[in-house]
Amino acid sequence: MIEVKLHDVGEGMTEGEIAHYLVQVGDHVTTDQPVVEVATDKMVAELPAPVSGIVKEIIIPVGQTVQVGTTLLHIEASNASDIPVAVTPEVSPAPEPASVAVTAPPVQVSPAKRVLATPYTRKIARDHGIDIETVTASDPSGRVSEDDVLRFVQAATAPQESVAPIIEEVTYQETSPETIPFRGIRKQIAKKMTQSLYTIPHVTHFEEVDMTRLLALRAEWKAAGRNINVNAFFIKALIVALKEYPVFHAKLDEANACIRLEQDFHFGMATETPDGLMVPVIRHADQLSLTELHEQLVALQQRAQNGALRAADLKPSTFTMSNVGPLGSTGATPIINYPETALIAFHKTKKRACVDENDQIVVRSMMNLSMSFDHRVADGATAVAFTNRFVSLIEHPTTLLLELI
């Protein structure tokens, strides 16, 4: 009997929540076929079957959080040659040779087709008795959404013939509220946000940035065939400012009574995904060119939206930024990505009438930013100086480019 255990699917993982079993007791599985979905604080991962065989027992129920190394289910191997060498079999008399013979032709067994869908979407399909593999995805990436499942249910239950409306007094009944399971990535996000807010005394500093010159430079480069994501410029300017004010690129070590100034620049990019808020990381950002940063930003965004982030994409960051401007935000008080010292958020850029240095009314493209920082580590005056340095680099992009030489 082979034990399928919860193993570490990401750096630093110690526990996971059982989100959904993809098989049932008695099902035949093949080697590497996904059998269970596990939610961690960063992702939903599928654990594969280590051997081909029959699912004999499911031990841990859905929704329970268990430690790494916990046995989740048992599989009886179909062929003795499939049993991994590292697995110690149960102490029992050696089986008769005839008992390990495979009678069913392997060609008749094929793993079910897997579709992209969140555990909550799969639950909705199961609650309505629908095979999610029969639902057509509206998203070009192939991910089946909650709306896709509900449309499928509506189409399946719609009457075949139109019924004339009955004009009568309608009596309304109170209905119970719908519920959304509070588990998986949503629960892990809540735990981390609570830890950050109750551990760190947050202070948020607000500033505005004139984006006119930077947007003009981007437009000029784009016309020349070199399109660069605005976040790449933000990262480069932040690196310059963080090197001058390293207290915001640090982590407080209370146990050893010191503030650790980070030397490697690993930028976390707060990203909204179908599964919730994720923070994929661009590692060693200070060693990348603007073009390389642009390419990594685009690749991370695509993987995040397609639910294809890798464990390497979610390694710990040293500083986190969030660009919510495309969503229409004008301001916020962001929560710091614990145990970091600060998080900066960029908001919507819009044209406004401003007064220039010659007291003339001009139209400028203005953007708000907000930066939350740990008041145990830094003070407000330092935060203002830090954002002033960042703003000066963005408002005068030629100066920023000189810093990169």
Tab-separated table of C-alpha atoms in Angstrom:
chain	number	residue	atom	x	y	z
A	1	MET	CA	0.000	0.000	0.000
A	2	ILE	CA	1.500	3.345	-1.078
A	3	GLU	CA	1.058	6.456	1.072
A	4	VAL	CA	0.485	9.781	-0.705
A	5	LYS	CA	1.847	12.420	1.670
A	6	LEU	CA	1.715	16.211	1.702
A	7	HIS	CA	5.120	17.367	0.539
A	8	ASP	CA	6.688	20.821	0.311
A	9	VAL	CA	5.400	22.408	-2.911
A	10	GLY	CA	7.024	25.776	-2.231
A	11	GLU	CA	9.927	27.308	-0.343
A	12	GLY	CA	9.269	27.511	3.399
A	13	MET	CA	5.950	25.654	3.275
A	14	THR	CA	5.082	23.903	6.556
A	15	GLU	CA	1.363	23.197	6.183
A	16	GLY	CA	-1.443	23.132	3.646
A	17	GLU	CA	-5.227	22.914	3.486
A	18	ILE	CA	-6.942	20.102	1.597
A	19	ALA	CA	-8.936	22.005	-1.034
A	20	HIS	CA	-10.354	19.201	-3.194
A	21	TYR	CA	-9.835	15.525	-3.991
A	22	LEU	CA	-9.728	14.783	-7.703
A	23	VAL	CA	-10.353	11.041	-7.173
A	24	GLN	CA	-12.586	8.816	-5.062
A	25	VAL	CA	-12.069	5.527	-3.272
A	26	GLY	CA	-12.053	2.771	-5.874
A	27	ASP	CA	-10.831	4.965	-8.745
A	28	HIS	CA	-7.944	3.744	-10.885
A	29	VAL	CA	-5.139	6.283	-11.211
A	30	THR	CA	-1.990	6.388	-13.283
A	31	THR	CA	1.469	7.592	-12.326
A	32	ASP	CA	1.685	11.423	-12.110
A	33	GLN	CA	-2.096	11.811	-12.401
A	34	PRO	CA	-3.269	14.691	-10.093
A	35	VAL	CA	-5.187	13.243	-7.138
A	36	VAL	CA	-5.598	16.122	-4.659
A	37	GLU	CA	-5.484	19.936	-4.624
A	38	VAL	CA	-3.743	21.576	-1.655
A	39	ALA	CA	-4.007	25.297	-0.808
A	40	THR	CA	-1.015	27.033	0.750
A	41	ASP	CA	-0.588	30.686	1.680
A	42	LYS	CA	0.672	31.377	-1.848
A	43	MET	CA	-0.904	28.961	-4.323
A	44	VAL	CA	-3.189	26.004	-5.003
A	45	ALA	CA	-1.035	23.023	-5.984
A	46	GLU	CA	-1.935	19.600	-7.332
A	47	LEU	CA	-0.253	16.535	-5.839
A	48	PRO	CA	0.269	13.642	-8.301
A	49	ALA	CA	-0.081	9.904	-7.740
A	50	PRO	CA	3.372	8.326	-7.242
A	51	VAL	CA	2.228	5.007	-8.802
A	52	SER	CA	-0.510	3.531	-10.926
A	53	GLY	CA	-3.154	1.682	-8.955
A	54	ILE	CA	-6.442	1.770	-7.065
A	55	VAL	CA	-7.357	4.441	-4.493
A	56	LYS	CA	-8.044	2.409	-1.337
A	57	GLU	CA	-8.536	5.051	1.365
A	58	ILE	CA	-8.863	8.840	1.699
A	59	ILE	CA	-7.664	9.782	5.185
A	60	ILE	CA	-7.794	13.597	5.545
A	61	PRO	CA	-11.151	15.315	4.855
A	62	VAL	CA	-11.526	18.371	2.615
A	63	GLY	CA	-11.040	21.669	4.443
A	64	GLN	CA	-8.612	20.350	7.063
A	65	THR	CA	-5.150	21.932	7.427
A	66	VAL	CA	-2.298	19.452	7.957
A	67	GLN	CA	1.473	19.572	8.343
A	68	VAL	CA	3.968	18.608	5.629
A	69	GLY	CA	4.581	14.853	5.816
A	70	THR	CA	0.976	13.940	6.720
A	71	THR	CA	-0.457	10.939	4.824
A	72	LEU	CA	-3.496	12.025	2.777
A	73	LEU	CA	-4.571	8.808	1.028
A	74	HIS	CA	-3.528	5.230	0.231
A	75	ILE	CA	-3.064	3.742	-3.242
A	76	GLU	CA	-2.690	0.038	-3.924
A	77	ALA	CA	-0.145	-0.278	-6.745
A	78	SER	CA	-1.283	-2.169	-9.842
A	79	ASN	CA	2.213	-3.398	-10.644
A	80	ALA	CA	5.035	-4.194	-8.228
A	81	SER	CA	7.506	-2.467	-10.568
A	82	ASP	CA	5.646	0.820	-10.031
A	83	ILE	CA	6.387	0.887	-6.285
A	84	PRO	CA	9.053	3.557	-5.572
A	85	VAL	CA	12.281	2.219	-4.095
A	86	ALA	CA	12.139	4.803	-1.282
A	87	VAL	CA	8.745	3.581	-0.060
A	88	THR	CA	8.846	0.948	2.700
A	89	PRO	CA	6.030	-1.579	2.209
A	90	GLU	CA	3.864	-2.771	5.084
A	91	VAL	CA	5.167	-5.770	7.033
A	92	SER	CA	3.210	-8.680	5.615
A	93	PRO	CA	3.866	-12.039	3.910
A	94	ALA	CA	5.222	-11.753	0.404
A	95	PRO	CA	2.349	-11.766	-2.099
A	96	GLU	CA	1.857	-14.629	-4.460
A	97	PRO	CA	3.174	-13.912	-7.967
A	98	ALA	CA	-0.320	-14.310	-9.371
A	99	SER	CA	-1.688	-11.562	-7.124
A	100	VAL	CA	0.344	-8.826	-8.832
A	101	ALA	CA	-0.670	-9.709	-12.354
A	102	VAL	CA	-2.537	-6.938	-14.175
A	103	THR	CA	-5.661	-8.333	-15.816
A	104	ALA	CA	-7.099	-5.105	-17.203
A	105	PRO	CA	-5.365	-3.842	-20.363
A	106	PRO	CA	-3.553	-0.564	-19.566
A	107	VAL	CA	-4.846	1.048	-22.750
A	108	GLN	CA	-8.372	1.128	-21.281
A	109	VAL	CA	-7.297	3.373	-18.401
A	110	SER	CA	-6.632	7.033	-19.112
A	111	PRO	CA	-6.451	9.937	-16.691
A	112	ALA	CA	-9.250	12.432	-16.811
A	113	LYS	CA	-8.674	15.608	-18.733
A	114	ARG	CA	-7.757	18.462	-16.358
A	115	VAL	CA	-9.229	21.889	-16.771
A	116	LEU	CA	-8.136	25.142	-15.122
A	117	ALA	CA	-10.531	26.157	-12.351
A	118	THR	CA	-10.346	27.353	-8.762
A	119	PRO	CA	-11.417	25.032	-5.919
A	120	TYR	CA	-14.474	27.225	-5.286
A	121	THR	CA	-15.546	26.941	-8.942
A	122	ARG	CA	-15.112	23.163	-8.776
A	123	LYS	CA	-17.258	23.079	-5.623
A	124	ILE	CA	-20.082	24.946	-7.389
A	125	ALA	CA	-19.941	22.401	-10.226
A	126	ARG	CA	-20.012	19.481	-7.768
A	127	ASP	CA	-22.940	21.009	-5.833
A	128	HIS	CA	-24.960	21.124	-9.084
A	129	GLY	CA	-23.910	17.629	-10.138
A	130	ILE	CA	-21.952	18.916	-13.145
A	131	ASP	CA	-18.771	17.445	-14.605
A	132	ILE	CA	-16.624	20.573	-14.841
A	133	GLU	CA	-14.794	19.118	-17.843
A	134	THR	CA	-18.005	19.560	-19.893
A	135	VAL	CA	-18.211	23.293	-19.161
A	136	THR	CA	-16.934	25.617	-21.880
A	137	ALA	CA	-14.555	28.332	-20.631
A	138	SER	CA	-15.184	31.912	-21.744
A	139	ASP	CA	-11.638	32.971	-20.811
A	140	PRO	CA	-9.152	32.619	-23.712
A	141	SER	CA	-6.708	30.948	-21.315
A	142	GLY	CA	-9.116	28.026	-20.875
A	143	ARG	CA	-9.838	28.744	-17.171
A	144	VAL	CA	-13.418	27.838	-16.214
A	145	SER	CA	-14.930	30.559	-14.024
A	146	GLU	CA	-17.840	30.583	-11.585
A	147	ASP	CA	-19.961	32.429	-14.190
A	148	ASP	CA	-19.205	29.725	-16.789
A	149	VAL	CA	-20.545	27.051	-14.431
A	150	LEU	CA	-23.664	29.075	-13.537
A	151	ARG	CA	-24.403	29.715	-17.224
A	152	PHE	CA	-24.061	25.988	-17.862
A	153	VAL	CA	-26.530	25.276	-15.024
A	154	GLN	CA	-28.991	27.865	-16.337
A	155	ALA	CA	-28.828	26.450	-19.857
A	156	ALA	CA	-29.357	22.907	-18.580
A	157	THR	CA	-32.385	23.825	-16.453
A	158	ALA	CA	-34.035	26.324	-18.863
A	159	PRO	CA	-37.515	25.218	-20.069
A	160	GLN	CA	-37.708	23.989	-23.637
A	161	GLU	CA	-40.854	25.963	-24.420
A	162	SER	CA	-41.592	29.579	-23.594
A	163	VAL	CA	-44.281	30.076	-20.976
A	164	ALA	CA	-46.590	33.060	-21.109
A	165	PRO	CA	-46.181	35.298	-18.046
A	166	ILE	CA	-48.873	34.975	-15.396
A	167	ILE	CA	-50.100	38.316	-14.143
A	168	GLU	CA	-50.802	37.923	-10.474
A	169	GLU	CA	-49.728	39.332	-7.163
A	170	VAL	CA	-46.331	38.002	-6.193
A	171	THR	CA	-45.562	37.082	-2.599
A	172	TYR	CA	-41.876	37.340	-1.765
A	173	GLN	CA	-40.202	35.076	0.731
A	174	GLU	CA	-37.094	35.859	2.695
A	175	THR	CA	-34.108	33.965	1.362
A	176	SER	CA	-31.026	32.903	3.243
A	177	PRO	CA	-27.737	34.600	2.329
A	178	GLU	CA	-25.310	32.799	0.085
A	179	THR	CA	-22.040	31.661	1.602
A	180	ILE	CA	-18.501	31.599	0.225
A	181	PRO	CA	-16.059	29.128	1.789
A	182	PHE	CA	-13.482	30.967	3.877
A	183	ARG	CA	-10.519	28.706	3.292
A	184	GLY	CA	-7.659	28.031	0.920
A	185	ILE	CA	-5.780	31.058	-0.415
A	186	ARG	CA	-8.456	33.488	0.860
A	187	LYS	CA	-7.951	32.233	4.429
A	188	GLN	CA	-4.157	32.319	4.107
A	189	ILE	CA	-4.300	35.923	2.828
A	190	ALA	CA	-6.435	36.855	5.844
A	191	LYS	CA	-3.953	35.258	8.255
A	192	LYS	CA	-1.009	37.108	6.724
A	193	MET	CA	-2.812	40.460	6.636
A	194	THR	CA	-3.837	40.064	10.271
A	195	GLN	CA	-0.290	39.153	11.283
A	196	SER	CA	1.073	42.238	9.512
A	197	LEU	CA	-1.501	44.700	10.829
A	198	TYR	CA	-1.338	43.491	14.438
A	199	THR	CA	2.479	43.250	14.462
A	200	ILE	CA	3.543	46.402	12.599
A	201	PRO	CA	2.497	49.939	13.606
A	202	HIS	CA	1.503	51.172	10.142
A	203	VAL	CA	1.876	54.769	8.992
A	204	THR	CA	0.865	55.776	5.459
A	205	HIS	CA	2.450	58.704	3.628
A	206	PHE	CA	0.806	60.198	0.502
A	207	GLU	CA	2.423	62.035	-2.396
A	208	GLU	CA	1.672	63.004	-5.995
A	209	VAL	CA	3.881	62.551	-9.043
A	210	ASP	CA	3.946	64.433	-12.350
A	211	MET	CA	4.114	61.628	-14.914
A	212	THR	CA	4.066	63.894	-17.996
A	213	ARG	CA	7.741	63.624	-18.982
A	214	LEU	CA	7.971	59.881	-18.285
A	215	LEU	CA	4.855	59.135	-20.352
A	216	ALA	CA	6.243	61.249	-23.210
A	217	LEU	CA	9.525	59.293	-23.056
A	218	ARG	CA	7.656	55.969	-23.110
A	219	ALA	CA	5.592	57.112	-26.093
A	220	GLU	CA	8.776	58.117	-27.937
A	221	TRP	CA	10.385	54.741	-27.246
A	222	LYS	CA	7.213	52.888	-28.210
A	223	ALA	CA	7.141	54.707	-31.558
A	224	ALA	CA	10.695	53.478	-32.065
A	225	GLY	CA	9.620	49.882	-31.342
A	226	ARG	CA	10.794	49.685	-27.702
A	227	ASN	CA	7.733	49.364	-25.461
A	228	ILE	CA	8.700	49.434	-21.757
A	229	ASN	CA	6.223	48.783	-18.935
A	230	VAL	CA	5.910	51.796	-16.624
A	231	ASN	CA	6.492	49.474	-13.644
A	232	ALA	CA	10.024	48.868	-14.941
A	233	PHE	CA	10.761	52.596	-14.528
A	234	PHE	CA	9.187	52.548	-11.057
A	235	ILE	CA	11.408	49.645	-9.983
A	236	LYS	CA	14.581	51.331	-11.237
A	237	ALA	CA	13.710	54.590	-9.466
A	238	LEU	CA	12.846	52.714	-6.267
A	239	ILE	CA	16.195	50.898	-6.324
A	240	VAL	CA	18.043	54.225	-6.517
A	241	ALA	CA	15.969	55.656	-3.657
A	242	LEU	CA	16.280	52.493	-1.527
A	243	LYS	CA	20.066	52.535	-1.840
A	244	GLU	CA	20.039	56.084	-0.466
A	245	TYR	CA	17.467	55.268	2.238
A	246	PRO	CA	18.178	51.572	3.040
A	247	VAL	CA	16.030	51.615	6.186
A	248	PHE	CA	13.000	50.987	3.937
A	249	HIS	CA	14.752	47.976	2.391
A	250	ALA	CA	15.094	46.172	5.703
A	251	LYS	CA	13.548	43.714	8.155
A	252	LEU	CA	13.300	44.197	11.908
A	253	ASP	CA	14.869	41.338	13.891
A	254	GLU	CA	13.473	41.858	17.385
A	255	ALA	CA	14.910	38.591	18.697
A	256	ASN	CA	18.455	39.820	18.039
A	257	ALA	CA	17.666	43.510	18.620
A	258	CYS	CA	18.767	44.692	15.177
A	259	ILE	CA	17.485	45.980	11.831
A	260	ARG	CA	18.733	43.874	8.940
A	261	LEU	CA	19.440	45.959	5.812
A	262	GLU	CA	18.810	43.782	2.755
A	263	GLN	CA	21.550	43.688	0.124
A	264	ASP	CA	19.710	41.754	-2.628
A	265	PHE	CA	16.831	43.515	-4.385
A	266	HIS	CA	13.914	41.087	-4.758
A	267	PHE	CA	10.819	43.071	-5.754
A	268	GLY	CA	7.395	41.687	-4.884
A	269	MET	CA	4.613	42.694	-7.278
A	270	ALA	CA	1.212	42.629	-5.551
A	271	THR	CA	-1.036	41.093	-8.212
A	272	GLU	CA	-4.771	40.384	-8.309
A	273	THR	CA	-5.449	36.880	-9.697
A	274	PRO	CA	-8.573	34.712	-10.099
A	275	ASP	CA	-7.506	32.917	-6.881
A	276	GLY	CA	-6.894	36.082	-4.845
A	277	LEU	CA	-4.004	38.413	-4.085
A	278	MET	CA	-0.577	37.000	-4.998
A	279	VAL	CA	2.902	38.529	-4.698
A	280	PRO	CA	5.151	37.107	-7.444
A	281	VAL	CA	8.748	38.265	-7.156
A	282	ILE	CA	11.348	39.656	-9.575
A	283	ARG	CA	14.661	38.563	-8.114
A	284	HIS	CA	17.900	40.587	-8.330
A	285	ALA	CA	16.005	43.448	-9.968
A	286	ASP	CA	19.011	45.767	-9.597
A	287	GLN	CA	20.967	43.571	-12.031
A	288	LEU	CA	18.318	43.720	-14.794
A	289	SER	CA	18.020	46.266	-17.592
A	290	LEU	CA	14.759	48.109	-18.304
A	291	THR	CA	14.066	45.706	-21.168
A	292	GLU	CA	14.711	42.646	-18.988
A	293	LEU	CA	12.478	44.052	-16.247
A	294	HIS	CA	9.726	44.658	-18.799
A	295	GLU	CA	9.958	41.066	-20.062
A	296	GLN	CA	9.830	39.600	-16.557
A	297	LEU	CA	6.890	41.819	-15.568
A	298	VAL	CA	4.868	40.704	-18.603
A	299	ALA	CA	5.700	37.026	-18.023
A	300	LEU	CA	4.762	37.178	-14.312
A	301	GLN	CA	1.476	38.926	-15.100
A	302	GLN	CA	0.522	36.283	-17.668
A	303	ARG	CA	1.375	33.383	-15.352
A	304	ALA	CA	-0.549	35.003	-12.490
A	305	GLN	CA	-3.703	35.501	-14.570
A	306	ASN	CA	-3.508	31.930	-15.939
A	307	GLY	CA	-2.994	30.376	-12.507
A	308	ALA	CA	0.416	29.130	-13.612
A	309	LEU	CA	2.715	30.788	-11.065
A	310	ARG	CA	5.647	28.584	-10.070
A	311	ALA	CA	7.125	28.100	-6.615
A	312	ALA	CA	10.212	30.024	-7.797
A	313	ASP	CA	7.964	33.012	-8.627
A	314	LEU	CA	6.744	33.214	-5.028
A	315	LYS	CA	9.989	33.208	-3.066
A	316	PRO	CA	10.323	35.846	-0.326
A	317	SER	CA	10.703	39.469	-1.437
A	318	THR	CA	12.648	42.335	0.159
A	319	PHE	CA	10.373	45.203	-0.961
A	320	THR	CA	6.835	45.159	-2.361
A	321	MET	CA	5.054	47.531	-4.730
A	322	SER	CA	1.490	47.614	-6.011
A	323	ASN	CA	0.239	49.406	-9.113
A	324	VAL	CA	-3.546	49.632	-8.789
A	325	GLY	CA	-3.856	52.628	-11.112
A	326	PRO	CA	-5.177	50.584	-14.060
A	327	LEU	CA	-8.089	49.506	-11.815
A	328	GLY	CA	-9.033	53.146	-11.162
A	329	SER	CA	-7.763	53.681	-7.610
A	330	THR	CA	-7.014	57.239	-6.449
A	331	GLY	CA	-5.663	56.361	-2.991
A	332	ALA	CA	-5.336	53.648	-0.339
A	333	THR	CA	-3.609	52.695	2.916
A	334	PRO	CA	-1.831	49.479	1.896
A	335	ILE	CA	-0.882	46.764	4.400
A	336	ILE	CA	2.828	45.948	4.537
A	337	ASN	CA	3.980	42.572	3.257
A	338	TYR	CA	5.292	41.245	6.604
A	339	PRO	CA	8.154	41.086	7.618
A	340	GLU	CA	9.209	43.861	5.215
A	341	THR	CA	9.461	47.478	6.375
A	342	ALA	CA	7.498	49.293	3.672
A	343	LEU	CA	5.112	48.908	0.732
A	344	ILE	CA	4.458	51.519	-1.949
A	345	ALA	CA	1.282	51.687	-4.042
A	346	PHE	CA	0.737	53.630	-7.280
A	347	HIS	CA	-2.713	54.901	-8.198
A	348	LYS	CA	-4.571	56.238	-11.225
A	349	THR	CA	-2.833	58.748	-13.510
A	350	LYS	CA	-5.139	61.445	-14.865
A	351	LYS	CA	-4.742	64.840	-16.493
A	352	ARG	CA	-5.220	67.817	-14.197
A	353	ALA	CA	-4.836	71.580	-14.428
A	354	CYS	CA	-1.686	72.608	-12.554
A	355	VAL	CA	0.293	75.804	-11.966
A	356	ASP	CA	3.844	75.641	-13.330
A	357	GLU	CA	6.962	77.444	-12.107
A	358	ASN	CA	5.957	80.489	-14.214
A	359	ASP	CA	2.512	80.681	-12.580
A	360	GLN	CA	0.903	79.476	-15.799
A	361	ILE	CA	-2.044	77.045	-15.872
A	362	VAL	CA	-0.892	73.887	-17.649
A	363	VAL	CA	-2.295	70.404	-18.119
A	364	ARG	CA	-0.176	67.674	-16.519
A	365	SER	CA	-0.569	63.901	-16.099
A	366	MET	CA	-0.625	63.471	-12.311
A	367	MET	CA	-0.476	60.258	-10.282
A	368	ASN	CA	-1.025	59.702	-6.542
A	369	LEU	CA	1.121	57.297	-4.540
A	370	SER	CA	0.804	55.978	-0.999
A	371	MET	CA	3.558	54.372	1.055
A	372	SER	CA	2.954	52.455	4.273
A	373	PHE	CA	5.968	51.945	6.511
A	374	ASP	CA	6.856	50.383	9.870
A	375	HIS	CA	7.038	53.227	12.392
A	376	ARG	CA	9.235	51.080	14.661
A	377	VAL	CA	11.958	51.172	12.008
A	378	ALA	CA	11.565	54.556	10.294
A	379	ASP	CA	10.064	57.989	10.928
A	380	GLY	CA	7.814	60.232	8.855
A	381	ALA	CA	10.534	62.688	7.867
A	382	THR	CA	12.629	59.856	6.411
A	383	ALA	CA	9.604	58.559	4.503
A	384	VAL	CA	9.005	62.012	3.005
A	385	ALA	CA	12.670	62.260	1.961
A	386	PHE	CA	12.487	58.800	0.391
A	387	THR	CA	9.370	59.534	-1.662
A	388	ASN	CA	10.745	62.954	-2.653
A	389	ARG	CA	13.802	61.223	-4.121
A	390	PHE	CA	11.612	58.746	-5.986
A	391	VAL	CA	9.347	61.521	-7.313
A	392	SER	CA	12.304	63.575	-8.567
A	393	LEU	CA	13.586	60.602	-10.582
A	394	ILE	CA	10.201	59.874	-12.151
A	395	GLU	CA	9.457	63.525	-12.934
A	396	HIS	CA	12.889	63.897	-14.582
A	397	PRO	CA	13.442	60.549	-16.341
A	398	THR	CA	16.694	61.710	-17.968
A	399	THR	CA	18.128	61.989	-14.451
A	400	LEU	CA	16.941	58.441	-13.756
A	401	LEU	CA	18.684	57.201	-16.887
A	402	LEU	CA	21.911	58.882	-15.771
A	403	GLU	CA	21.678	56.957	-12.472
A	404	LEU	CA	21.592	53.709	-14.478
A	405	ILE	CA	24.832	54.388	-16.322
